[in-house]
Amino acid sequence: MSLVLKISDTERRTRLALRHGLARGMPTVEAATEAMTVLHATEAATVQLSLWARVPGVTVADVDRALYDDRALVKQLAMRRTLFAFPRDLLPAAWGSAAARVARQQRARLAKDVEAAGLTTDPEAWIRAASEAVLAELADGQPRTTSQLREALTVLAGRITRGTPEKKWGGPSPIAPQVMTLLGAEGRIVRAANAGHWRLNKPTWTLTDRWLPEMPSPLAEAEGYSELVRRWLATFGPGTESDIVWWLGATKTIVRHALAQLEAVPVELEGGSTGWVLPDDLGPVEPIGPWAALLPTLDPTVMGWKERGFYLDPADRPFLFDTNGNAGNTAWWDGRIVGCWVQDEDARVRVVLRQEVPREGRTALDTTAEKLTAWLDGVRIVNVYASPQMRGELLG
C-alpha cells in the first residue's frame, strides 16, 4: 500500500485544535456539534460542557433550544451502545447501521432476561406486546418518563436480574428501562425534553415521528456506516483502522468497506502506523499558537480515538481514564492532555496538573477554570465516569 504523505503528531494536534473548535471556537451549538460528528450524552452534563468549551458565550438555554425546541440535535443510542447527541440529518445513517446493530444486541439480551426472570416463556411475543403497549401509550403525543410509563402499563412492572448482587451493577432491576432502550435504539421512540436539571439524565419519551419535523427513512446498512465513517474522518482524520473500529463499535470488515467506498487515502503517521484521511483532506494545516481547554467527562475530542499517544502521555492513562478507556474531565494545553479538573465544595473549578506546563499555560488554564466556575454559577457536576485522578482529588 503506497502512502502518499506523512502527517506528524504536531499536525494532528493542530487539526484537532482547529476542527474541534478548541483553539478558535465555533459560532453556534449546531456548528460545533456537526464539527464533532456527534456529542457524547451518556452523562447529560457532557453535552452542555462540551459546547461551553467550543461556543463562546453559549448558555444552557441555547443548548436546550437546539435539543428540545428546534430539535436540531437529537439524542440517540448508537455506536458502542453509547448515547450521543446527533445532528438531526445524521440520524438516518445511524438508524440503518450502528443503532440497528445495538438494537439487535439489545433485543437478544432483553429476550434472554425476560425469560430468565420468569416473565414469559415466549420472549419475542413478550417484547412485541411490551413495545406495542408503549407505542400506544405515547400515541397521544404527550411525552412521558419511564417511571410514568411503568405506572401506566402493567407489562413494564416486572424486574430482571443481571449478574450477582455483590457486583457493582448486579442484582434486580426494573425491566421498563430496558424496553425503552430497545425502542430508542430502533428509532421508534426518542428522548424528548428533560424532566430534571440539565446536568442529570431524566428524559421523557415520545414517538419519533411526533418529535421530528419530518420522519426520514434509515439508510441501507453499508451506506449508513460509510456516512458515519466519512463524518468521523472529517472530524478526527487522520486516524487508524483500529481507531475507527473502536469508535464505531463495528468490525474491521465494515470499516474497510466504508474506507473503500469513500476512497479514503492512507497516510503515514508518526511512529510508522497507517492512518486514513478523506481524499480532499491532504493539504497542510495552518500553524496556530498554544491554547488551553477544560473538557468534560467523555468529551468527544478525548473519546475520538482508541490510540491516543499523540495527545496523551501513556503514563497518565491509568489516572485520567478508567479500565474501559472512558475519560474523566481533562485539562489541555497546546494540544495535549496535561491533567484534569475538579470542583471543590463551593463549586469552584480547580485544575489538577499531571504534566509540567509553562507559566503561560498555567495562567491560561487557571483563567479558563475561573470562566467555567462563573458559567456553572454554583452548579456542581456529579460524574458517573469520574477518573481515578478525579476521585482521588475529591477524596482529598
mmCIF file of C-alpha atoms in Angstrom:
data_model
loop_
_atom_site.group_PDB
_atom_site.id
_atom_site.type_symbol
_atom_site.label_atom_id
_atom_site.label_comp_id
_atom_site.label_asym_id
_atom_site.label_seq_id
_atom_site.Cartn_x
_atom_site.Cartn_y
_atom_site.Cartn_z
ATOM 1 C CA MET A 1 0.000 0.000 0.000
ATOM 2 C CA SER A 2 1.500 3.302 -1.088
ATOM 3 C CA LEU A 3 1.372 6.107 1.473
ATOM 4 C CA VAL A 4 1.071 9.492 -0.219
ATOM 5 C CA LEU A 5 2.373 11.619 2.657
ATOM 6 C CA LYS A 6 3.338 11.670 6.307
ATOM 7 C CA ILE A 7 1.304 13.529 8.922
ATOM 8 C CA SER A 8 3.189 14.342 12.112
ATOM 9 C CA ASP A 9 1.767 14.332 15.635
ATOM 10 C CA THR A 10 2.168 18.120 15.686
ATOM 11 C CA GLU A 11 -0.033 18.449 12.615
ATOM 12 C CA ARG A 12 -2.593 16.054 14.103
ATOM 13 C CA ARG A 13 -2.789 18.206 17.219
ATOM 14 C CA THR A 14 -3.247 21.305 15.082
ATOM 15 C CA ARG A 15 -6.040 19.638 13.134
ATOM 16 C CA LEU A 16 -7.667 18.708 16.420
ATOM 17 C CA ALA A 17 -7.439 22.251 17.762
ATOM 18 C CA LEU A 18 -8.941 23.878 14.671
ATOM 19 C CA ARG A 19 -11.537 21.321 13.623
ATOM 20 C CA HIS A 20 -12.826 20.718 17.133
ATOM 21 C CA GLY A 21 -13.298 24.400 17.840
ATOM 22 C CA LEU A 22 -10.906 24.373 20.786
ATOM 23 C CA ALA A 23 -8.430 26.989 19.579
ATOM 24 C CA ARG A 24 -10.808 29.460 17.915
ATOM 25 C CA GLY A 25 -14.309 28.385 18.833
ATOM 26 C CA MET A 26 -17.434 27.695 16.813
ATOM 27 C CA PRO A 27 -20.256 30.153 16.041
ATOM 28 C CA THR A 28 -23.247 28.063 17.140
ATOM 29 C CA VAL A 29 -24.301 24.957 19.024
ATOM 30 C CA GLU A 30 -25.296 23.322 15.739
ATOM 31 C CA ALA A 31 -21.977 24.125 14.044
ATOM 32 C CA ALA A 32 -19.986 22.778 16.971
ATOM 33 C CA THR A 33 -21.962 19.521 17.062
ATOM 34 C CA GLU A 34 -21.600 18.993 13.327
ATOM 35 C CA ALA A 35 -17.872 19.682 13.604
ATOM 36 C CA MET A 36 -17.585 16.928 16.216
ATOM 37 C CA THR A 37 -19.825 14.491 14.246
ATOM 38 C CA VAL A 38 -21.715 13.754 17.488
ATOM 39 C CA LEU A 39 -21.513 14.761 21.149
ATOM 40 C CA HIS A 40 -21.345 12.186 23.923
ATOM 41 C CA ALA A 41 -24.511 12.305 26.017
ATOM 42 C CA THR A 42 -24.185 9.357 28.422
ATOM 43 C CA GLU A 43 -23.728 11.973 31.125
ATOM 44 C CA ALA A 44 -26.185 14.790 30.424
ATOM 45 C CA ALA A 45 -23.754 17.486 31.541
ATOM 46 C CA THR A 46 -21.247 16.440 28.880
ATOM 47 C CA VAL A 47 -23.397 17.918 26.103
ATOM 48 C CA GLN A 48 -23.603 21.278 27.848
ATOM 49 C CA LEU A 49 -19.951 21.375 28.894
ATOM 50 C CA SER A 50 -18.616 20.166 25.540
ATOM 51 C CA LEU A 51 -20.476 23.021 23.883
ATOM 52 C CA TRP A 52 -19.321 25.525 26.514
ATOM 53 C CA ALA A 53 -15.738 24.606 25.605
ATOM 54 C CA ARG A 54 -16.378 25.302 21.905
ATOM 55 C CA VAL A 55 -19.021 28.009 21.533
ATOM 56 C CA PRO A 56 -18.079 31.344 23.122
ATOM 57 C CA GLY A 57 -20.960 32.832 25.072
ATOM 58 C CA VAL A 58 -23.156 29.725 24.885
ATOM 59 C CA THR A 59 -25.848 29.350 27.542
ATOM 60 C CA VAL A 60 -27.800 26.413 28.906
ATOM 61 C CA ALA A 61 -30.851 27.890 27.185
ATOM 62 C CA ASP A 62 -29.029 27.826 23.821
ATOM 63 C CA VAL A 63 -28.322 24.110 24.188
ATOM 64 C CA ASP A 64 -31.852 23.333 25.388
ATOM 65 C CA ARG A 65 -33.269 25.257 22.436
ATOM 66 C CA ALA A 66 -31.248 23.169 19.966
ATOM 67 C CA LEU A 67 -32.240 19.928 21.714
ATOM 68 C CA TYR A 68 -35.870 20.498 22.639
ATOM 69 C CA ASP A 69 -37.267 23.439 20.648
ATOM 70 C CA ASP A 70 -35.525 23.470 17.266
ATOM 71 C CA ARG A 71 -34.664 19.768 17.634
ATOM 72 C CA ALA A 72 -31.576 20.301 15.511
ATOM 73 C CA LEU A 73 -29.819 17.900 17.898
ATOM 74 C CA VAL A 74 -31.406 14.592 18.837
ATOM 75 C CA LYS A 75 -30.197 12.084 21.421
ATOM 76 C CA GLN A 76 -29.796 8.587 20.008
ATOM 77 C CA LEU A 77 -28.239 5.357 21.279
ATOM 78 C CA ALA A 78 -25.746 4.178 18.682
ATOM 79 C CA MET A 79 -22.023 3.423 18.451
ATOM 80 C CA ARG A 80 -20.738 1.133 21.240
ATOM 81 C CA ARG A 81 -24.194 1.210 22.873
ATOM 82 C CA THR A 82 -23.455 4.807 23.821
ATOM 83 C CA LEU A 83 -25.880 7.728 23.933
ATOM 84 C CA PHE A 84 -24.976 10.640 21.657
ATOM 85 C CA ALA A 85 -26.468 13.955 20.625
ATOM 86 C CA PHE A 86 -26.663 13.701 16.831
ATOM 87 C CA PRO A 87 -27.161 16.433 14.275
ATOM 88 C CA ARG A 88 -30.641 15.597 13.030
ATOM 89 C CA ASP A 89 -29.507 14.968 9.459
ATOM 90 C CA LEU A 90 -27.171 12.170 10.603
ATOM 91 C CA LEU A 91 -29.914 10.090 12.243
ATOM 92 C CA PRO A 92 -30.833 8.054 9.124
ATOM 93 C CA ALA A 93 -27.228 6.888 8.814
ATOM 94 C CA ALA A 94 -27.159 5.769 12.451
ATOM 95 C CA TRP A 95 -30.581 4.119 12.321
ATOM 96 C CA GLY A 96 -29.524 1.991 9.375
ATOM 97 C CA SER A 97 -26.156 0.961 10.799
ATOM 98 C CA ALA A 98 -24.716 1.479 14.286
ATOM 99 C CA ALA A 99 -28.054 1.973 16.070
ATOM 100 C CA ALA A 100 -29.557 -1.042 14.300
ATOM 101 C CA ARG A 101 -26.601 -3.139 15.441
ATOM 102 C CA VAL A 102 -27.162 -2.025 19.041
ATOM 103 C CA ALA A 103 -30.911 -2.695 18.726
ATOM 104 C CA ARG A 104 -30.281 -6.275 17.636
ATOM 105 C CA GLN A 105 -27.956 -6.817 20.579
ATOM 106 C CA GLN A 106 -30.417 -5.196 22.982
ATOM 107 C CA ARG A 107 -33.316 -7.297 21.688
ATOM 108 C CA ALA A 108 -31.391 -10.542 22.146
ATOM 109 C CA ARG A 109 -30.319 -9.523 25.646
ATOM 110 C CA LEU A 110 -33.841 -8.471 26.616
ATOM 111 C CA ALA A 111 -35.315 -11.746 25.340
ATOM 112 C CA LYS A 112 -32.859 -13.694 27.444
ATOM 113 C CA ASP A 113 -33.543 -11.564 30.532
ATOM 114 C CA VAL A 114 -37.350 -11.726 30.487
ATOM 115 C CA GLU A 115 -37.329 -15.481 30.035
ATOM 116 C CA ALA A 116 -34.749 -15.962 32.796
ATOM 117 C CA ALA A 117 -36.834 -13.755 35.108
ATOM 118 C CA GLY A 118 -39.892 -15.947 34.551
ATOM 119 C CA LEU A 119 -41.873 -13.138 32.936
ATOM 120 C CA THR A 120 -42.646 -15.232 29.858
ATOM 121 C CA THR A 121 -41.917 -18.468 28.024
ATOM 122 C CA ASP A 122 -42.191 -16.648 24.687
ATOM 123 C CA PRO A 123 -39.769 -13.703 24.899
ATOM 124 C CA GLU A 124 -40.304 -12.462 21.338
ATOM 125 C CA ALA A 125 -44.058 -12.260 21.880
ATOM 126 C CA TRP A 126 -43.468 -10.512 25.214
ATOM 127 C CA ILE A 127 -41.176 -7.910 23.607
ATOM 128 C CA ARG A 128 -43.720 -7.355 20.842
ATOM 129 C CA ALA A 129 -46.539 -6.822 23.340
ATOM 130 C CA ALA A 130 -44.488 -4.532 25.583
ATOM 131 C CA SER A 131 -43.334 -2.464 22.606
ATOM 132 C CA GLU A 132 -46.851 -2.104 21.229
ATOM 133 C CA ALA A 133 -48.129 -1.060 24.654
ATOM 134 C CA VAL A 134 -45.518 1.680 24.974
ATOM 135 C CA LEU A 135 -46.128 2.976 21.445
ATOM 136 C CA ALA A 136 -49.879 3.039 22.031
ATOM 137 C CA GLU A 137 -49.473 4.918 25.316
ATOM 138 C CA LEU A 138 -47.304 7.550 23.604
ATOM 139 C CA ALA A 139 -49.591 7.896 20.591
ATOM 140 C CA ASP A 140 -51.336 10.914 22.109
ATOM 141 C CA GLY A 141 -48.144 12.943 21.636
ATOM 142 C CA GLN A 142 -47.686 13.601 25.352
ATOM 143 C CA PRO A 143 -44.078 12.797 26.397
ATOM 144 C CA ARG A 144 -43.711 10.639 29.499
ATOM 145 C CA THR A 145 -40.870 9.499 31.705
ATOM 146 C CA THR A 146 -40.013 5.834 32.080
ATOM 147 C CA SER A 147 -41.492 5.893 35.580
ATOM 148 C CA GLN A 148 -44.790 7.287 34.292
ATOM 149 C CA LEU A 149 -44.972 4.615 31.605
ATOM 150 C CA ARG A 150 -44.182 1.923 34.136
ATOM 151 C CA GLU A 151 -47.031 3.118 36.365
ATOM 152 C CA ALA A 152 -49.469 3.134 33.429
ATOM 153 C CA LEU A 153 -48.505 -0.203 31.844
ATOM 154 C CA THR A 154 -48.519 -3.419 33.837
ATOM 155 C CA VAL A 155 -46.351 -5.142 31.234
ATOM 156 C CA LEU A 156 -43.478 -2.843 32.334
ATOM 157 C CA ALA A 157 -43.839 -3.609 36.034
ATOM 158 C CA GLY A 158 -41.545 -6.654 36.110
ATOM 159 C CA ARG A 159 -37.947 -6.913 37.236
ATOM 160 C CA ILE A 160 -34.956 -8.792 35.902
ATOM 161 C CA THR A 161 -31.668 -9.845 37.466
ATOM 162 C CA ARG A 162 -28.282 -9.409 35.863
ATOM 163 C CA GLY A 163 -25.037 -10.512 37.432
ATOM 164 C CA THR A 164 -24.994 -11.017 41.186
ATOM 165 C CA PRO A 165 -25.977 -8.586 43.958
ATOM 166 C CA GLU A 166 -22.428 -8.272 45.275
ATOM 167 C CA LYS A 167 -21.226 -6.876 41.932
ATOM 168 C CA LYS A 168 -21.426 -3.150 41.247
ATOM 169 C CA TRP A 169 -24.145 -3.434 38.598
ATOM 170 C CA GLY A 170 -25.635 -6.728 39.774
ATOM 171 C CA GLY A 171 -28.951 -7.581 41.391
ATOM 172 C CA PRO A 172 -32.608 -6.968 40.480
ATOM 173 C CA SER A 173 -33.533 -4.043 38.263
ATOM 174 C CA PRO A 174 -36.738 -2.806 36.569
ATOM 175 C CA ILE A 175 -37.494 -4.110 33.087
ATOM 176 C CA ALA A 176 -39.024 -0.827 31.878
ATOM 177 C CA PRO A 177 -35.710 0.975 31.112
ATOM 178 C CA GLN A 178 -34.578 -1.988 29.001
ATOM 179 C CA VAL A 179 -37.716 -1.807 26.871
ATOM 180 C CA MET A 180 -37.247 1.935 26.403
ATOM 181 C CA THR A 181 -33.614 1.396 25.471
ATOM 182 C CA LEU A 182 -34.623 -1.093 22.782
ATOM 183 C CA LEU A 183 -37.316 1.150 21.301
ATOM 184 C CA GLY A 184 -34.933 4.093 21.363
ATOM 185 C CA ALA A 185 -32.158 2.160 19.619
ATOM 186 C CA GLU A 186 -34.672 1.108 16.967
ATOM 187 C CA GLY A 187 -35.558 4.753 16.386
ATOM 188 C CA ARG A 188 -39.227 4.191 17.226
ATOM 189 C CA ILE A 189 -39.163 6.499 20.232
ATOM 190 C CA VAL A 190 -36.859 9.371 21.103
ATOM 191 C CA ARG A 191 -35.764 11.310 24.156
ATOM 192 C CA ALA A 192 -37.850 14.467 24.339
ATOM 193 C CA ALA A 193 -37.475 17.243 26.929
ATOM 194 C CA ASN A 194 -35.508 16.501 30.077
ATOM 195 C CA ALA A 195 -37.671 16.166 33.188
ATOM 196 C CA GLY A 196 -34.907 17.235 35.578
ATOM 197 C CA HIS A 197 -31.954 19.588 35.890
ATOM 198 C CA TRP A 198 -29.776 19.889 32.776
ATOM 199 C CA ARG A 199 -26.890 18.102 34.497
ATOM 200 C CA LEU A 200 -28.999 14.939 35.033
ATOM 201 C CA ASN A 201 -30.345 12.328 32.631
ATOM 202 C CA LYS A 202 -34.108 12.280 33.301
ATOM 203 C CA PRO A 203 -35.598 12.027 29.828
ATOM 204 C CA THR A 204 -39.188 11.995 28.784
ATOM 205 C CA TRP A 205 -40.046 9.827 25.797
ATOM 206 C CA THR A 206 -42.191 10.401 22.747
ATOM 207 C CA LEU A 207 -42.761 8.841 19.335
ATOM 208 C CA THR A 208 -40.003 9.759 16.933
ATOM 209 C CA ASP A 209 -42.393 10.771 14.178
ATOM 210 C CA ARG A 210 -44.086 13.185 16.625
ATOM 211 C CA TRP A 211 -40.775 14.744 17.667
ATOM 212 C CA LEU A 212 -39.061 15.278 14.333
ATOM 213 C CA PRO A 213 -40.356 17.778 11.762
ATOM 214 C CA GLU A 214 -40.020 15.059 9.121
ATOM 215 C CA MET A 215 -39.540 11.323 9.622
ATOM 216 C CA PRO A 216 -36.696 10.166 7.352
ATOM 217 C CA SER A 217 -36.085 6.552 6.407
ATOM 218 C CA PRO A 218 -32.992 4.725 7.656
ATOM 219 C CA LEU A 219 -30.167 4.403 5.150
ATOM 220 C CA ALA A 220 -29.096 0.981 3.982
ATOM 221 C CA GLU A 221 -26.556 -0.535 6.376
ATOM 222 C CA ALA A 222 -23.456 -0.104 4.199
ATOM 223 C CA GLU A 223 -24.467 3.414 3.207
ATOM 224 C CA GLY A 224 -25.116 4.329 6.827
ATOM 225 C CA TYR A 225 -21.744 3.071 8.001
ATOM 226 C CA SER A 226 -19.989 4.846 5.139
ATOM 227 C CA GLU A 227 -21.597 8.147 6.114
ATOM 228 C CA LEU A 228 -20.607 7.722 9.761
ATOM 229 C CA VAL A 229 -17.025 6.935 8.741
ATOM 230 C CA ARG A 230 -16.987 9.920 6.372
ATOM 231 C CA ARG A 231 -18.039 12.242 9.173
ATOM 232 C CA TRP A 232 -15.501 10.652 11.522
ATOM 233 C CA LEU A 233 -12.666 11.188 9.057
ATOM 234 C CA ALA A 234 -13.664 14.831 8.581
ATOM 235 C CA THR A 235 -13.606 15.344 12.356
ATOM 236 C CA PHE A 236 -10.809 13.072 13.550
ATOM 237 C CA GLY A 237 -8.741 12.160 10.497
ATOM 238 C CA PRO A 238 -6.100 11.010 10.204
ATOM 239 C CA GLY A 239 -6.849 8.004 12.333
ATOM 240 C CA THR A 240 -6.043 4.326 12.171
ATOM 241 C CA GLU A 241 -8.323 1.482 11.235
ATOM 242 C CA SER A 242 -8.235 0.465 14.896
ATOM 243 C CA ASP A 243 -9.435 3.941 15.912
ATOM 244 C CA ILE A 244 -12.413 3.782 13.572
ATOM 245 C CA VAL A 245 -13.371 0.218 14.508
ATOM 246 C CA TRP A 246 -13.324 1.166 18.198
ATOM 247 C CA TRP A 247 -15.263 4.433 17.798
ATOM 248 C CA LEU A 248 -17.841 2.860 15.511
ATOM 249 C CA GLY A 249 -18.269 -0.265 17.623
ATOM 250 C CA ALA A 250 -18.237 -2.292 14.408
ATOM 251 C CA THR A 251 -15.940 -4.757 12.652
ATOM 252 C CA LYS A 252 -12.828 -4.413 10.535
ATOM 253 C CA THR A 253 -14.795 -5.698 7.554
ATOM 254 C CA ILE A 254 -17.392 -2.925 7.916
ATOM 255 C CA VAL A 255 -14.728 -0.248 8.331
ATOM 256 C CA ARG A 256 -12.616 -1.477 5.407
ATOM 257 C CA HIS A 257 -15.663 -1.492 3.147
ATOM 258 C CA ALA A 258 -16.525 2.064 4.196
ATOM 259 C CA LEU A 259 -12.969 3.281 3.623
ATOM 260 C CA ALA A 260 -13.012 1.751 0.145
ATOM 261 C CA GLN A 261 -16.398 3.292 -0.668
ATOM 262 C CA LEU A 262 -15.130 6.702 0.424
ATOM 263 C CA GLU A 263 -11.866 6.274 -1.496
ATOM 264 C CA ALA A 264 -10.090 7.217 1.727
ATOM 265 C CA VAL A 265 -6.373 7.832 1.394
ATOM 266 C CA PRO A 266 -3.760 6.042 3.525
ATOM 267 C CA VAL A 267 -1.115 8.261 5.130
ATOM 268 C CA GLU A 268 1.891 7.577 7.313
ATOM 269 C CA LEU A 269 1.563 8.620 10.935
ATOM 270 C CA GLU A 270 4.416 9.440 13.272
ATOM 271 C CA GLY A 271 5.791 6.157 14.548
ATOM 272 C CA GLY A 272 5.106 4.408 11.250
ATOM 273 C CA SER A 273 1.476 3.314 11.561
ATOM 274 C CA THR A 274 -1.055 3.882 8.783
ATOM 275 C CA GLY A 275 -3.787 6.477 9.136
ATOM 276 C CA TRP A 276 -6.665 7.433 6.867
ATOM 277 C CA VAL A 277 -7.988 10.737 5.559
ATOM 278 C CA LEU A 278 -10.628 11.775 3.069
ATOM 279 C CA PRO A 279 -9.337 12.297 -0.487
ATOM 280 C CA ASP A 280 -9.849 16.083 -0.286
ATOM 281 C CA ASP A 281 -8.037 16.376 3.055
ATOM 282 C CA LEU A 282 -4.398 16.063 2.045
ATOM 283 C CA GLY A 283 -3.356 19.699 2.318
ATOM 284 C CA PRO A 284 -1.310 21.143 5.199
ATOM 285 C CA VAL A 285 -2.971 22.992 8.055
ATOM 286 C CA GLU A 286 -2.020 26.470 9.198
ATOM 287 C CA PRO A 287 0.044 26.677 12.385
ATOM 288 C CA ILE A 288 -1.605 28.105 15.488
ATOM 289 C CA GLY A 289 -0.457 29.387 18.842
ATOM 290 C CA PRO A 290 -0.799 27.478 22.109
ATOM 291 C CA TRP A 291 -4.286 27.076 23.566
ATOM 292 C CA ALA A 292 -5.965 25.887 26.755
ATOM 293 C CA ALA A 293 -9.191 23.929 27.249
ATOM 294 C CA LEU A 294 -11.097 22.188 30.013
ATOM 295 C CA LEU A 295 -13.138 19.327 28.600
ATOM 296 C CA PRO A 296 -15.796 17.306 30.417
ATOM 297 C CA THR A 297 -16.071 13.612 31.124
ATOM 298 C CA LEU A 298 -16.462 11.621 27.869
ATOM 299 C CA ASP A 299 -15.880 14.692 25.714
ATOM 300 C CA PRO A 300 -15.885 13.725 22.001
ATOM 301 C CA THR A 301 -12.353 15.026 21.432
ATOM 302 C CA VAL A 302 -10.922 12.805 24.147
ATOM 303 C CA MET A 303 -13.058 9.846 23.038
ATOM 304 C CA GLY A 304 -12.451 10.171 19.298
ATOM 305 C CA TRP A 305 -9.506 7.789 19.073
ATOM 306 C CA LYS A 306 -8.526 4.486 20.598
ATOM 307 C CA GLU A 307 -4.820 5.167 20.016
ATOM 308 C CA ARG A 308 -4.237 8.367 21.980
ATOM 309 C CA GLY A 309 -0.456 8.662 22.175
ATOM 310 C CA PHE A 310 -0.250 11.817 20.076
ATOM 311 C CA TYR A 311 -2.101 13.827 22.730
ATOM 312 C CA LEU A 312 -1.794 11.725 25.917
ATOM 313 C CA ASP A 313 1.242 10.575 27.895
ATOM 314 C CA PRO A 314 0.704 6.793 28.324
ATOM 315 C CA ALA A 315 1.831 7.111 31.939
ATOM 316 C CA ASP A 316 -1.195 9.333 32.647
ATOM 317 C CA ARG A 317 -3.749 6.990 31.155
ATOM 318 C CA PRO A 318 -4.460 4.980 34.372
ATOM 319 C CA PHE A 319 -5.113 8.236 36.229
ATOM 320 C CA LEU A 320 -7.301 10.007 33.665
ATOM 321 C CA PHE A 321 -9.194 7.062 32.096
ATOM 322 C CA ASP A 322 -10.972 4.026 33.509
ATOM 323 C CA THR A 323 -10.047 0.483 32.505
ATOM 324 C CA ASN A 324 -12.547 0.571 29.620
ATOM 325 C CA GLY A 325 -10.945 3.668 28.115
ATOM 326 C CA ASN A 326 -13.580 6.150 29.323
ATOM 327 C CA ALA A 327 -12.160 9.588 30.040
ATOM 328 C CA GLY A 328 -12.942 11.787 33.004
ATOM 329 C CA ASN A 329 -12.590 15.572 32.960
ATOM 330 C CA THR A 330 -9.399 16.631 31.195
ATOM 331 C CA ALA A 331 -7.226 19.748 31.100
ATOM 332 C CA TRP A 332 -5.460 20.547 27.810
ATOM 333 C CA TRP A 333 -2.522 22.749 26.991
ATOM 334 C CA ASP A 334 -1.255 23.201 23.432
ATOM 335 C CA GLY A 335 -2.809 20.024 22.061
ATOM 336 C CA ARG A 336 -2.004 17.636 24.887
ATOM 337 C CA ILE A 337 -3.815 16.422 27.972
ATOM 338 C CA VAL A 338 -1.860 17.733 30.953
ATOM 339 C CA GLY A 339 -4.212 16.869 33.806
ATOM 340 C CA CYS A 340 -7.822 17.061 34.898
ATOM 341 C CA TRP A 341 -10.220 19.445 36.599
ATOM 342 C CA VAL A 342 -12.483 19.044 39.606
ATOM 343 C CA GLN A 343 -14.864 21.196 41.624
ATOM 344 C CA ASP A 344 -14.460 21.934 45.318
ATOM 345 C CA GLU A 345 -17.308 22.084 47.842
ATOM 346 C CA ASP A 346 -18.091 25.641 46.777
ATOM 347 C CA ALA A 347 -18.339 24.541 43.107
ATOM 348 C CA ARG A 348 -15.116 26.312 42.175
ATOM 349 C CA VAL A 349 -13.305 24.650 39.287
ATOM 350 C CA ARG A 350 -9.731 23.660 40.073
ATOM 351 C CA VAL A 351 -7.120 22.366 37.632
ATOM 352 C CA VAL A 352 -5.001 19.383 38.697
ATOM 353 C CA LEU A 353 -1.836 19.036 36.618
ATOM 354 C CA ARG A 354 -0.061 15.786 35.855
ATOM 355 C CA GLN A 355 2.357 17.313 33.333
ATOM 356 C CA GLU A 356 4.617 20.334 33.636
ATOM 357 C CA VAL A 357 3.339 23.336 31.715
ATOM 358 C CA PRO A 358 4.928 26.768 31.269
ATOM 359 C CA ARG A 359 3.699 29.723 33.267
ATOM 360 C CA GLU A 360 1.718 30.870 30.222
ATOM 361 C CA GLY A 361 -0.112 27.540 30.210
ATOM 362 C CA ARG A 362 -0.832 27.557 33.925
ATOM 363 C CA THR A 363 -2.230 31.082 33.669
ATOM 364 C CA ALA A 364 -4.403 30.167 30.687
ATOM 365 C CA LEU A 365 -5.771 27.071 32.420
ATOM 366 C CA ASP A 366 -6.500 28.964 35.636
ATOM 367 C CA THR A 367 -8.277 31.678 33.652
ATOM 368 C CA THR A 368 -10.359 29.026 31.873
ATOM 369 C CA ALA A 369 -11.207 27.463 35.233
ATOM 370 C CA GLU A 370 -12.433 30.847 36.517
ATOM 371 C CA LYS A 371 -14.624 31.257 33.438
ATOM 372 C CA LEU A 372 -16.095 27.778 33.869
ATOM 373 C CA THR A 373 -16.738 28.424 37.569
ATOM 374 C CA ALA A 374 -18.644 31.582 36.657
ATOM 375 C CA TRP A 375 -20.610 29.796 33.924
ATOM 376 C CA LEU A 376 -21.624 26.949 36.239
ATOM 377 C CA ASP A 377 -22.765 29.546 38.777
ATOM 378 C CA GLY A 378 -22.786 27.204 41.750
ATOM 379 C CA VAL A 379 -23.906 24.050 39.909
ATOM 380 C CA ARG A 380 -21.848 21.025 40.915
ATOM 381 C CA ILE A 381 -21.409 18.284 38.348
ATOM 382 C CA VAL A 382 -21.578 14.681 39.585
ATOM 383 C CA ASN A 383 -19.770 12.288 37.246
ATOM 384 C CA VAL A 384 -20.576 8.610 36.875
ATOM 385 C CA TYR A 385 -17.336 8.198 34.920
ATOM 386 C CA ALA A 386 -15.061 10.174 37.222
ATOM 387 C CA SER A 387 -11.449 9.187 36.578
ATOM 388 C CA PRO A 388 -9.166 7.804 39.314
ATOM 389 C CA GLN A 389 -7.400 11.180 39.469
ATOM 390 C CA MET A 390 -10.715 12.998 39.919
ATOM 391 C CA ARG A 391 -11.879 10.600 42.622
ATOM 392 C CA GLY A 392 -8.562 10.930 44.444
ATOM 393 C CA GLU A 393 -8.775 14.708 44.434
ATOM 394 C CA LEU A 394 -12.352 14.701 45.665
ATOM 395 C CA LEU A 395 -11.466 12.315 48.481
ATOM 396 C CA GLY A 396 -8.563 14.540 49.456
#
